[in-house]
Amino acid sequence: MPKPIPGPISEPVPGPEIVVLTGAGISAESGLGTFRDLGGVWTKVRLEAVATPQAFAADPARVQAFYNARRRQAQGAQPNAAHHALARMGRALGPRLLLVTQNVDDLHARAGSQPLHMHGSLFRAVCTACGARHDQRVDLDAATACPACGAAALRPDVVWFGEMPQGLDAIYGALAQCRVFAAIGTSGVVYPAAGFAQEAVAAGARAVEINLEATGNPAFREHHLGPATETVPLWVERTLAARA
Ligand code: BV8
Ligand code: ZN
């Protein structure tokens, strides 16, 4: 019997050891409003009126105006110490960190991270006629033509309530193998992101909450409470030092 010829020996690709999920709280100290806190976005406008596919079908101009205003506001904001600390963590850990954000602003990217935007981005548009995605830096309206097919059918590439979040396969894959899951500045109200801590804990990870105040989710066994610009840099330095 001929001996099998051994194939090339390939190094296993390291998966994320740490999964970080961020929410609106990380951008609060950059001047971008959160959603559910006092004075938050959803206390001024009903989410059903601007953040659902039904709202866009009923009144596209209103929805475009809402996102045009948010895009301009995000462009006027600067990344803060918490965004910069996570970028530092990304440079130190490479593929061993997966940074997932629910935020549609671009402050992580401007700090030097490449986050997975599970709820999309204000800085991309998607064509409802051909499905092409485009960078979007300026206002969108009903007349804006798709650069790919020419149809006036662009919408912000954000995930509205009732739509499927982006990148879920990669996220659940990482949650199944990470050692630490950290949620930063999120109220843990919106699913499926609200279930990530439990998912990671069920797979053997330690779940850490970094927030202004505790959300009460029993999956979190470690809490760092206070403003993100103070808590996140400390947590990042401690976490990196513990690995050194
Ligand atoms: C889906 C994007 C199917 C655009 C957003 C009933 C029960 C359970 C679930 C549902 C239900 N009915 C409907 C659902 C599903 C629904 C949902 O969860 N609804 C909730 C309201 C009940 N979810 C969906 O529809 C999602 N899709 O489920 O698809 C599916 C099925 C199976 C598996 C997978 C999928 C789609 C949801 C996407 C919604 N899109 N927006 C836009 O931004 O306009 S959501 C919106 O909330 C935000 O965009 C943000 O992304 C998200 C989360 O908010 P947070 O970031 O947490 O912000 P919040 O204000 O709430 O909290 C801020 C926190 O920061 C606070 O804790 C505060 O204390 C803290 N903080 C403040 N300042 C600081 C700070 N922390 C630190 N430092 C500070 N300085
Ligand atoms: Zn198109």
PDB file of N, CA and C and ligand atoms in Angstrom, residues 22-29 33-37 40-42 47 50-51 66-67 70 101-104 118-120 122 158-165 168 172 184-194 210-213 215 226-229 231, ligand 1:
ATOM      1  N   THR A  22     -18.988  47.790  20.608  1.00  0.00           N
ATOM      2  CA  THR A  22     -19.219  49.160  21.084  1.00  0.00           C
ATOM      3  C   THR A  22     -20.605  49.646  20.684  1.00  0.00           C
ATOM      4  N   GLY A  23     -21.095  50.611  21.473  1.00  0.00           N
ATOM      5  CA  GLY A  23     -22.379  51.245  21.192  1.00  0.00           C
ATOM      6  C   GLY A  23     -22.232  52.755  21.307  1.00  0.00           C
ATOM      7  N   ALA A  24     -23.362  53.443  21.273  1.00  0.00           N
ATOM      8  CA  ALA A  24     -23.371  54.901  21.194  1.00  0.00           C
ATOM      9  C   ALA A  24     -22.603  55.564  22.334  1.00  0.00           C
ATOM     10  N   GLY A  25     -22.510  54.900  23.495  1.00  0.00           N
ATOM     11  CA  GLY A  25     -21.840  55.505  24.653  1.00  0.00           C
ATOM     12  C   GLY A  25     -20.382  55.821  24.396  1.00  0.00           C
ATOM     13  N   ILE A  26     -19.726  55.076  23.488  1.00  0.00           N
ATOM     14  CA  ILE A  26     -18.297  55.350  23.253  1.00  0.00           C
ATOM     15  C   ILE A  26     -18.118  56.659  22.488  1.00  0.00           C
ATOM     16  N   SER A  27     -19.146  57.071  21.746  1.00  0.00           N
ATOM     17  CA  SER A  27     -19.034  58.320  20.968  1.00  0.00           C
ATOM     18  C   SER A  27     -19.680  59.507  21.688  1.00  0.00           C
ATOM     19  N   ALA A  28     -20.240  59.261  22.881  1.00  0.00           N
ATOM     20  CA  ALA A  28     -20.958  60.327  23.587  1.00  0.00           C
ATOM     21  C   ALA A  28     -20.027  61.492  23.920  1.00  0.00           C
ATOM     22  N   GLU A  29     -18.816  61.161  24.382  1.00  0.00           N
ATOM     23  CA  GLU A  29     -17.890  62.243  24.754  1.00  0.00           C
ATOM     24  C   GLU A  29     -17.240  62.909  23.536  1.00  0.00           C
ATOM     25  N   GLY A  33     -24.863  62.223  20.188  1.00  0.00           N
ATOM     26  CA  GLY A  33     -25.860  61.814  21.170  1.00  0.00           C
ATOM     27  C   GLY A  33     -26.053  60.306  21.179  1.00  0.00           C
ATOM     28  N   THR A  34     -26.370  59.760  22.358  1.00  0.00           N
ATOM     29  CA  THR A  34     -26.753  58.348  22.418  1.00  0.00           C
ATOM     30  C   THR A  34     -28.224  58.258  21.995  1.00  0.00           C
ATOM     31  N   PHE A  35     -28.809  57.067  22.121  1.00  0.00           N
ATOM     32  CA  PHE A  35     -30.183  56.868  21.638  1.00  0.00           C
ATOM     33  C   PHE A  35     -31.215  56.910  22.755  1.00  0.00           C
ATOM     34  N   ARG A  36     -30.879  56.241  23.868  1.00  0.00           N
ATOM     35  CA  ARG A  36     -31.901  56.014  24.868  1.00  0.00           C
ATOM     36  C   ARG A  36     -31.674  56.775  26.161  1.00  0.00           C
ATOM     37  N   ASP A  37     -30.536  57.487  26.276  1.00  0.00           N
ATOM     38  CA  ASP A  37     -30.310  58.290  27.484  1.00  0.00           C
ATOM     39  C   ASP A  37     -31.199  59.529  27.426  1.00  0.00           C
ATOM     40  N   GLY A  40     -31.563  61.651  24.347  1.00  0.00           N
ATOM     41  CA  GLY A  40     -31.046  60.818  23.257  1.00  0.00           C
ATOM     42  C   GLY A  40     -31.904  60.905  21.998  1.00  0.00           C
ATOM     43  N   VAL A  41     -31.343  60.372  20.887  1.00  0.00           N
ATOM     44  CA  VAL A  41     -31.993  60.482  19.570  1.00  0.00           C
ATOM     45  C   VAL A  41     -33.433  59.987  19.617  1.00  0.00           C
ATOM     46  N   TRP A  42     -33.648  58.809  20.241  1.00  0.00           N
ATOM     47  CA  TRP A  42     -35.008  58.229  20.223  1.00  0.00           C
ATOM     48  C   TRP A  42     -35.946  58.884  21.243  1.00  0.00           C
ATOM     49  N   LEU A  47     -38.352  56.131  16.656  1.00  0.00           N
ATOM     50  CA  LEU A  47     -37.536  55.309  15.756  1.00  0.00           C
ATOM     51  C   LEU A  47     -38.372  54.724  14.626  1.00  0.00           C
ATOM     52  N   VAL A  50     -38.266  56.879  11.453  1.00  0.00           N
ATOM     53  CA  VAL A  50     -37.052  57.137  10.658  1.00  0.00           C
ATOM     54  C   VAL A  50     -36.120  55.934  10.508  1.00  0.00           C
ATOM     55  N   ALA A  51     -36.297  54.895  11.303  1.00  0.00           N
ATOM     56  CA  ALA A  51     -35.309  53.812  11.289  1.00  0.00           C
ATOM     57  C   ALA A  51     -35.946  52.449  11.008  1.00  0.00           C
ATOM     58  N   PHE A  66     -33.012  62.903   8.011  1.00  0.00           N
ATOM     59  CA  PHE A  66     -32.548  62.449   9.330  1.00  0.00           C
ATOM     60  C   PHE A  66     -31.109  61.935   9.240  1.00  0.00           C
ATOM     61  N   TYR A  67     -30.832  61.101   8.234  1.00  0.00           N
ATOM     62  CA  TYR A  67     -29.479  60.533   8.115  1.00  0.00           C
ATOM     63  C   TYR A  67     -28.483  61.546   7.561  1.00  0.00           C
ATOM     64  N   ARG A  70     -27.392  63.370  10.598  1.00  0.00           N
ATOM     65  CA  ARG A  70     -26.498  62.546  11.441  1.00  0.00           C
ATOM     66  C   ARG A  70     -25.110  62.428  10.802  1.00  0.00           C
ATOM     67  N   THR A 101     -18.879  47.176  15.972  1.00  0.00           N
ATOM     68  CA  THR A 101     -19.591  48.353  16.466  1.00  0.00           C
ATOM     69  C   THR A 101     -21.017  48.375  15.955  1.00  0.00           C
ATOM     70  N   GLN A 102     -21.907  48.847  16.860  1.00  0.00           N
ATOM     71  CA  GLN A 102     -23.291  49.104  16.440  1.00  0.00           C
ATOM     72  C   GLN A 102     -23.409  50.517  15.890  1.00  0.00           C
ATOM     73  N   ASN A 103     -22.334  51.290  16.054  1.00  0.00           N
ATOM     74  CA  ASN A 103     -22.404  52.704  15.660  1.00  0.00           C
ATOM     75  C   ASN A 103     -22.288  52.856  14.150  1.00  0.00           C
ATOM     76  N   VAL A 104     -22.991  53.860  13.644  1.00  0.00           N
ATOM     77  CA  VAL A 104     -22.931  54.135  12.206  1.00  0.00           C
ATOM     78  C   VAL A 104     -21.997  55.319  11.925  1.00  0.00           C
ATOM     79  N   MET A 118     -21.806  46.388  12.338  1.00  0.00           N
ATOM     80  CA  MET A 118     -22.944  45.455  12.216  1.00  0.00           C
ATOM     81  C   MET A 118     -24.259  46.156  11.896  1.00  0.00           C
ATOM     82  N   HIS A 119     -24.390  47.444  12.221  1.00  0.00           N
ATOM     83  CA  HIS A 119     -25.602  48.193  11.868  1.00  0.00           C
ATOM     84  C   HIS A 119     -25.353  49.156  10.704  1.00  0.00           C
ATOM     85  N   GLY A 120     -24.301  48.871   9.917  1.00  0.00           N
ATOM     86  CA  GLY A 120     -24.029  49.670   8.731  1.00  0.00           C
ATOM     87  C   GLY A 120     -23.292  50.954   9.049  1.00  0.00           C
ATOM     88  N   LEU A 122     -23.052  55.392   8.096  1.00  0.00           N
ATOM     89  CA  LEU A 122     -23.562  56.629   7.481  1.00  0.00           C
ATOM     90  C   LEU A 122     -22.752  56.983   6.246  1.00  0.00           C
ATOM     91  N   VAL A 158     -27.488  51.669   6.275  1.00  0.00           N
ATOM     92  CA  VAL A 158     -27.628  51.399   7.706  1.00  0.00           C
ATOM     93  C   VAL A 158     -28.681  50.309   7.868  1.00  0.00           C
ATOM     94  N   VAL A 159     -28.577  49.586   9.001  1.00  0.00           N
ATOM     95  CA  VAL A 159     -29.496  48.475   9.257  1.00  0.00           C
ATOM     96  C   VAL A 159     -30.653  48.997  10.092  1.00  0.00           C
ATOM     97  N   TRP A 160     -31.822  48.999   9.513  1.00  0.00           N
ATOM     98  CA  TRP A 160     -32.998  49.484  10.225  1.00  0.00           C
ATOM     99  C   TRP A 160     -33.646  48.359  11.037  1.00  0.00           C
ATOM    100  N   PHE A 161     -34.499  48.732  11.955  1.00  0.00           N
ATOM    101  CA  PHE A 161     -35.213  47.738  12.765  1.00  0.00           C
ATOM    102  C   PHE A 161     -36.018  46.840  11.822  1.00  0.00           C
ATOM    103  N   GLY A 162     -35.891  45.533  12.052  1.00  0.00           N
ATOM    104  CA  GLY A 162     -36.567  44.557  11.187  1.00  0.00           C
ATOM    105  C   GLY A 162     -35.669  44.068  10.067  1.00  0.00           C
ATOM    106  N   GLU A 163     -34.474  44.660   9.897  1.00  0.00           N
ATOM    107  CA  GLU A 163     -33.536  44.200   8.874  1.00  0.00           C
ATOM    108  C   GLU A 163     -32.419  43.371   9.517  1.00  0.00           C
ATOM    109  N   MET A 164     -31.740  42.587   8.690  1.00  0.00           N
ATOM    110  CA  MET A 164     -30.702  41.688   9.197  1.00  0.00           C
ATOM    111  C   MET A 164     -29.390  42.455   9.403  1.00  0.00           C
ATOM    112  N   PRO A 165     -28.823  42.427  10.612  1.00  0.00           N
ATOM    113  CA  PRO A 165     -27.517  43.066  10.818  1.00  0.00           C
ATOM    114  C   PRO A 165     -26.443  42.442   9.919  1.00  0.00           C
ATOM    115  N   LEU A 168     -22.905  38.860  10.651  1.00  0.00           N
ATOM    116  CA  LEU A 168     -23.242  37.997  11.797  1.00  0.00           C
ATOM    117  C   LEU A 168     -22.468  36.681  11.814  1.00  0.00           C
ATOM    118  N   TYR A 172     -20.583  35.642  15.193  1.00  0.00           N
ATOM    119  CA  TYR A 172     -20.900  34.435  15.985  1.00  0.00           C
ATOM    120  C   TYR A 172     -19.717  33.460  15.999  1.00  0.00           C
ATOM    121  N   ILE A 184     -18.926  47.864  25.358  1.00  0.00           N
ATOM    122  CA  ILE A 184     -18.569  49.233  25.767  1.00  0.00           C
ATOM    123  C   ILE A 184     -19.660  50.207  25.334  1.00  0.00           C
ATOM    124  N   GLY A 185     -20.252  50.934  26.280  1.00  0.00           N
ATOM    125  CA  GLY A 185     -21.180  52.017  25.957  1.00  0.00           C
ATOM    126  C   GLY A 185     -22.418  51.588  25.198  1.00  0.00           C
ATOM    127  N   THR A 186     -22.989  50.477  25.622  1.00  0.00           N
ATOM    128  CA  THR A 186     -24.233  50.040  24.976  1.00  0.00           C
ATOM    129  C   THR A 186     -25.248  49.629  26.035  1.00  0.00           C
ATOM    130  N   SER A 187     -26.504  50.000  25.810  1.00  0.00           N
ATOM    131  CA  SER A 187     -27.550  49.713  26.805  1.00  0.00           C
ATOM    132  C   SER A 187     -27.992  48.255  26.760  1.00  0.00           C
ATOM    133  N   GLY A 188     -27.608  47.528  25.708  1.00  0.00           N
ATOM    134  CA  GLY A 188     -27.975  46.114  25.623  1.00  0.00           C
ATOM    135  C   GLY A 188     -29.466  45.909  25.438  1.00  0.00           C
ATOM    136  N   VAL A 189     -30.077  46.753  24.659  1.00  0.00           N
ATOM    137  CA  VAL A 189     -31.522  46.677  24.435  1.00  0.00           C
ATOM    138  C   VAL A 189     -31.835  46.098  23.053  1.00  0.00           C
ATOM    139  N   VAL A 190     -30.940  46.354  22.092  1.00  0.00           N
ATOM    140  CA  VAL A 190     -31.235  45.984  20.705  1.00  0.00           C
ATOM    141  C   VAL A 190     -30.603  44.627  20.361  1.00  0.00           C
ATOM    142  N   TYR A 191     -31.445  43.707  19.912  1.00  0.00           N
ATOM    143  CA  TYR A 191     -31.006  42.378  19.493  1.00  0.00           C
ATOM    144  C   TYR A 191     -30.660  42.390  18.010  1.00  0.00           C
ATOM    145  N   PRO A 192     -29.776  41.513  17.563  1.00  0.00           N
ATOM    146  CA  PRO A 192     -29.132  40.429  18.303  1.00  0.00           C
ATOM    147  C   PRO A 192     -27.926  40.845  19.156  1.00  0.00           C
ATOM    148  N   ALA A 193     -27.423  42.078  19.034  1.00  0.00           N
ATOM    149  CA  ALA A 193     -26.227  42.463  19.795  1.00  0.00           C
ATOM    150  C   ALA A 193     -26.416  42.256  21.297  1.00  0.00           C
ATOM    151  N   ALA A 194     -27.643  42.474  21.787  1.00  0.00           N
ATOM    152  CA  ALA A 194     -27.912  42.343  23.224  1.00  0.00           C
ATOM    153  C   ALA A 194     -27.689  40.913  23.724  1.00  0.00           C
ATOM    154  N   ILE A 210     -18.273  47.638  30.178  1.00  0.00           N
ATOM    155  CA  ILE A 210     -17.598  48.923  30.364  1.00  0.00           C
ATOM    156  C   ILE A 210     -18.617  49.981  29.965  1.00  0.00           C
ATOM    157  N   ASN A 211     -19.191  50.657  30.952  1.00  0.00           N
ATOM    158  CA  ASN A 211     -20.345  51.513  30.678  1.00  0.00           C
ATOM    159  C   ASN A 211     -20.433  52.580  31.760  1.00  0.00           C
ATOM    160  N   LEU A 212     -21.247  53.585  31.477  1.00  0.00           N
ATOM    161  CA  LEU A 212     -21.455  54.616  32.488  1.00  0.00           C
ATOM    162  C   LEU A 212     -22.066  54.003  33.748  1.00  0.00           C
ATOM    163  N   GLU A 213     -23.043  53.113  33.532  1.00  0.00           N
ATOM    164  CA  GLU A 213     -23.661  52.419  34.667  1.00  0.00           C
ATOM    165  C   GLU A 213     -23.983  50.984  34.258  1.00  0.00           C
ATOM    166  N   THR A 215     -25.837  47.649  33.292  1.00  0.00           N
ATOM    167  CA  THR A 215     -27.129  47.430  32.620  1.00  0.00           C
ATOM    168  C   THR A 215     -27.950  46.344  33.300  1.00  0.00           C
ATOM    169  N   GLY A 226     -18.100  54.164  34.440  1.00  0.00           N
ATOM    170  CA  GLY A 226     -17.616  55.543  34.352  1.00  0.00           C
ATOM    171  C   GLY A 226     -17.583  55.963  32.895  1.00  0.00           C
ATOM    172  N   PRO A 227     -17.109  57.191  32.629  1.00  0.00           N
ATOM    173  CA  PRO A 227     -17.041  57.661  31.246  1.00  0.00           C
ATOM    174  C   PRO A 227     -16.034  56.844  30.431  1.00  0.00           C
ATOM    175  N   ALA A 228     -16.398  56.533  29.200  1.00  0.00           N
ATOM    176  CA  ALA A 228     -15.562  55.664  28.356  1.00  0.00           C
ATOM    177  C   ALA A 228     -14.155  56.217  28.162  1.00  0.00           C
ATOM    178  N   THR A 229     -14.015  57.555  28.102  1.00  0.00           N
ATOM    179  CA  THR A 229     -12.668  58.117  27.880  1.00  0.00           C
ATOM    180  C   THR A 229     -11.734  57.817  29.049  1.00  0.00           C
ATOM    181  N   THR A 231     -12.468  54.899  31.379  1.00  0.00           N
ATOM    182  CA  THR A 231     -12.453  53.454  31.660  1.00  0.00           C
ATOM    183  C   THR A 231     -11.785  52.649  30.547  1.00  0.00           C
TER     184      THR A 231
HETATM  185  C1  BV8 B   1     -33.015  41.747  13.616  1.00  0.00           C
HETATM  186  C2  BV8 B   1     -28.952  51.841  12.971  1.00  0.00           C
HETATM  187  C3  BV8 B   1     -33.517  39.600  12.711  1.00  0.00           C
HETATM  188  C4  BV8 B   1     -29.155  53.094  12.271  1.00  0.00           C
HETATM  189  C5  BV8 B   1     -30.164  50.718  14.745  1.00  0.00           C
HETATM  190  C6  BV8 B   1     -38.909  42.322  20.745  1.00  0.00           C
HETATM  191  C7  BV8 B   1     -38.038  41.629  21.580  1.00  0.00           C
HETATM  192  C8  BV8 B   1     -36.737  41.323  21.187  1.00  0.00           C
HETATM  193  C9  BV8 B   1     -36.275  41.729  19.938  1.00  0.00           C
HETATM  194  C10 BV8 B   1     -37.127  42.429  19.122  1.00  0.00           C
HETATM  195  C11 BV8 B   1     -38.435  42.712  19.522  1.00  0.00           C
HETATM  196  N1  BV8 B   1     -39.029  43.397  18.535  1.00  0.00           N
HETATM  197  C12 BV8 B   1     -38.153  43.572  17.514  1.00  0.00           C
HETATM  198  C13 BV8 B   1     -36.978  42.984  17.869  1.00  0.00           C
HETATM  199  C14 BV8 B   1     -35.737  42.961  17.069  1.00  0.00           C
HETATM  200  C15 BV8 B   1     -35.105  44.336  17.000  1.00  0.00           C
HETATM  201  C16 BV8 B   1     -34.862  44.817  18.422  1.00  0.00           C
HETATM  202  O1  BV8 B   1     -33.946  44.376  19.107  1.00  0.00           O
HETATM  203  N2  BV8 B   1     -35.673  45.754  18.901  1.00  0.00           N
HETATM  204  C17 BV8 B   1     -35.540  46.239  20.271  1.00  0.00           C
HETATM  205  C18 BV8 B   1     -35.808  47.728  20.305  1.00  0.00           C
HETATM  206  C19 BV8 B   1     -36.452  45.417  21.154  1.00  0.00           C
HETATM  207  N3  BV8 B   1     -33.852  44.190  16.303  1.00  0.00           N
HETATM  208  C20 BV8 B   1     -33.790  44.280  14.988  1.00  0.00           C
HETATM  209  O2  BV8 B   1     -34.760  44.549  14.296  1.00  0.00           O
HETATM  210  C21 BV8 B   1     -32.449  43.967  14.372  1.00  0.00           C
HETATM  211  N4  BV8 B   1     -32.601  42.984  13.354  1.00  0.00           N
HETATM  212  O3  BV8 B   1     -33.325  41.400  14.734  1.00  0.00           O
HETATM  213  O4  BV8 B   1     -33.010  40.910  12.530  1.00  0.00           O
HETATM  214  C22 BV8 B   1     -32.538  38.610  13.263  1.00  0.00           C
HETATM  215  C23 BV8 B   1     -33.003  37.399  13.678  1.00  0.00           C
HETATM  216  C24 BV8 B   1     -32.126  36.458  14.213  1.00  0.00           C
HETATM  217  C25 BV8 B   1     -30.772  36.723  14.325  1.00  0.00           C
HETATM  218  C26 BV8 B   1     -30.333  37.930  13.878  1.00  0.00           C
HETATM  219  C27 BV8 B   1     -31.200  38.863  13.367  1.00  0.00           C
HETATM  220  C28 BV8 B   1     -31.857  45.198  13.721  1.00  0.00           C
HETATM  221  C29 BV8 B   1     -31.490  46.211  14.745  1.00  0.00           C
HETATM  222  C30 BV8 B   1     -30.768  47.369  14.100  1.00  0.00           C
HETATM  223  C31 BV8 B   1     -31.338  48.633  14.567  1.00  0.00           C
HETATM  224  N5  BV8 B   1     -30.575  49.738  14.041  1.00  0.00           N
HETATM  225  N6  BV8 B   1     -29.773  51.800  14.166  1.00  0.00           N
HETATM  226  C32 BV8 B   1     -29.156  54.288  13.128  1.00  0.00           C
HETATM  227  O5  BV8 B   1     -28.274  54.409  13.995  1.00  0.00           O
HETATM  228  O6  BV8 B   1     -30.012  55.139  12.902  1.00  0.00           O
HETATM  229  S1  BV8 B   1     -30.294  50.502  16.436  1.00  0.00           S
HETATM  230  C33 BV8 B   1     -29.858  51.770  17.476  1.00  0.00           C
HETATM  231  O7  BV8 B   1     -29.685  51.128  18.749  1.00  0.00           O
HETATM  232  C34 BV8 B   1     -28.540  52.390  17.334  1.00  0.00           C
HETATM  233  O8  BV8 B   1     -28.182  52.645  16.045  1.00  0.00           O
HETATM  234  C35 BV8 B   1     -27.565  51.448  17.979  1.00  0.00           C
HETATM  235  O9  BV8 B   1     -26.901  50.750  16.962  1.00  0.00           O
HETATM  236  C36 BV8 B   1     -28.425  50.499  18.769  1.00  0.00           C
HETATM  237  C37 BV8 B   1     -27.944  50.215  20.097  1.00  0.00           C
HETATM  238  O10 BV8 B   1     -28.004  51.361  20.915  1.00  0.00           O
HETATM  239  P1  BV8 B   1     -26.812  51.661  21.901  1.00  0.00           P
HETATM  240  O11 BV8 B   1     -25.597  51.844  21.086  1.00  0.00           O
HETATM  241  O12 BV8 B   1     -26.757  50.642  22.958  1.00  0.00           O
HETATM  242  O13 BV8 B   1     -27.222  53.114  22.460  1.00  0.00           O
HETATM  243  P2  BV8 B   1     -28.129  53.466  23.727  1.00  0.00           P
HETATM  244  O14 BV8 B   1     -28.445  54.914  23.649  1.00  0.00           O
HETATM  245  O15 BV8 B   1     -29.268  52.542  23.865  1.00  0.00           O
HETATM  246  O16 BV8 B   1     -27.169  53.198  24.994  1.00  0.00           O
HETATM  247  C38 BV8 B   1     -26.039  54.000  25.258  1.00  0.00           C
HETATM  248  C39 BV8 B   1     -25.301  53.409  26.448  1.00  0.00           C
HETATM  249  O17 BV8 B   1     -24.087  54.131  26.626  1.00  0.00           O
HETATM  250  C40 BV8 B   1     -26.077  53.527  27.771  1.00  0.00           C
HETATM  251  O18 BV8 B   1     -25.967  52.290  28.482  1.00  0.00           O
HETATM  252  C41 BV8 B   1     -25.349  54.634  28.546  1.00  0.00           C
HETATM  253  O19 BV8 B   1     -25.358  54.439  29.953  1.00  0.00           O
HETATM  254  C42 BV8 B   1     -23.957  54.501  27.991  1.00  0.00           C
HETATM  255  N7  BV8 B   1     -23.174  55.762  28.012  1.00  0.00           N
HETATM  256  C43 BV8 B   1     -23.583  57.020  27.817  1.00  0.00           C
HETATM  257  N8  BV8 B   1     -22.561  57.896  27.877  1.00  0.00           N
HETATM  258  C44 BV8 B   1     -21.458  57.139  28.113  1.00  0.00           C
HETATM  259  C45 BV8 B   1     -21.836  55.789  28.198  1.00  0.00           C
HETATM  260  N9  BV8 B   1     -20.954  54.810  28.464  1.00  0.00           N
HETATM  261  C46 BV8 B   1     -19.665  55.143  28.625  1.00  0.00           C
HETATM  262  N10 BV8 B   1     -19.226  56.430  28.542  1.00  0.00           N
HETATM  263  C47 BV8 B   1     -20.081  57.453  28.302  1.00  0.00           C
HETATM  264  N11 BV8 B   1     -19.615  58.713  28.236  1.00  0.00           N
END
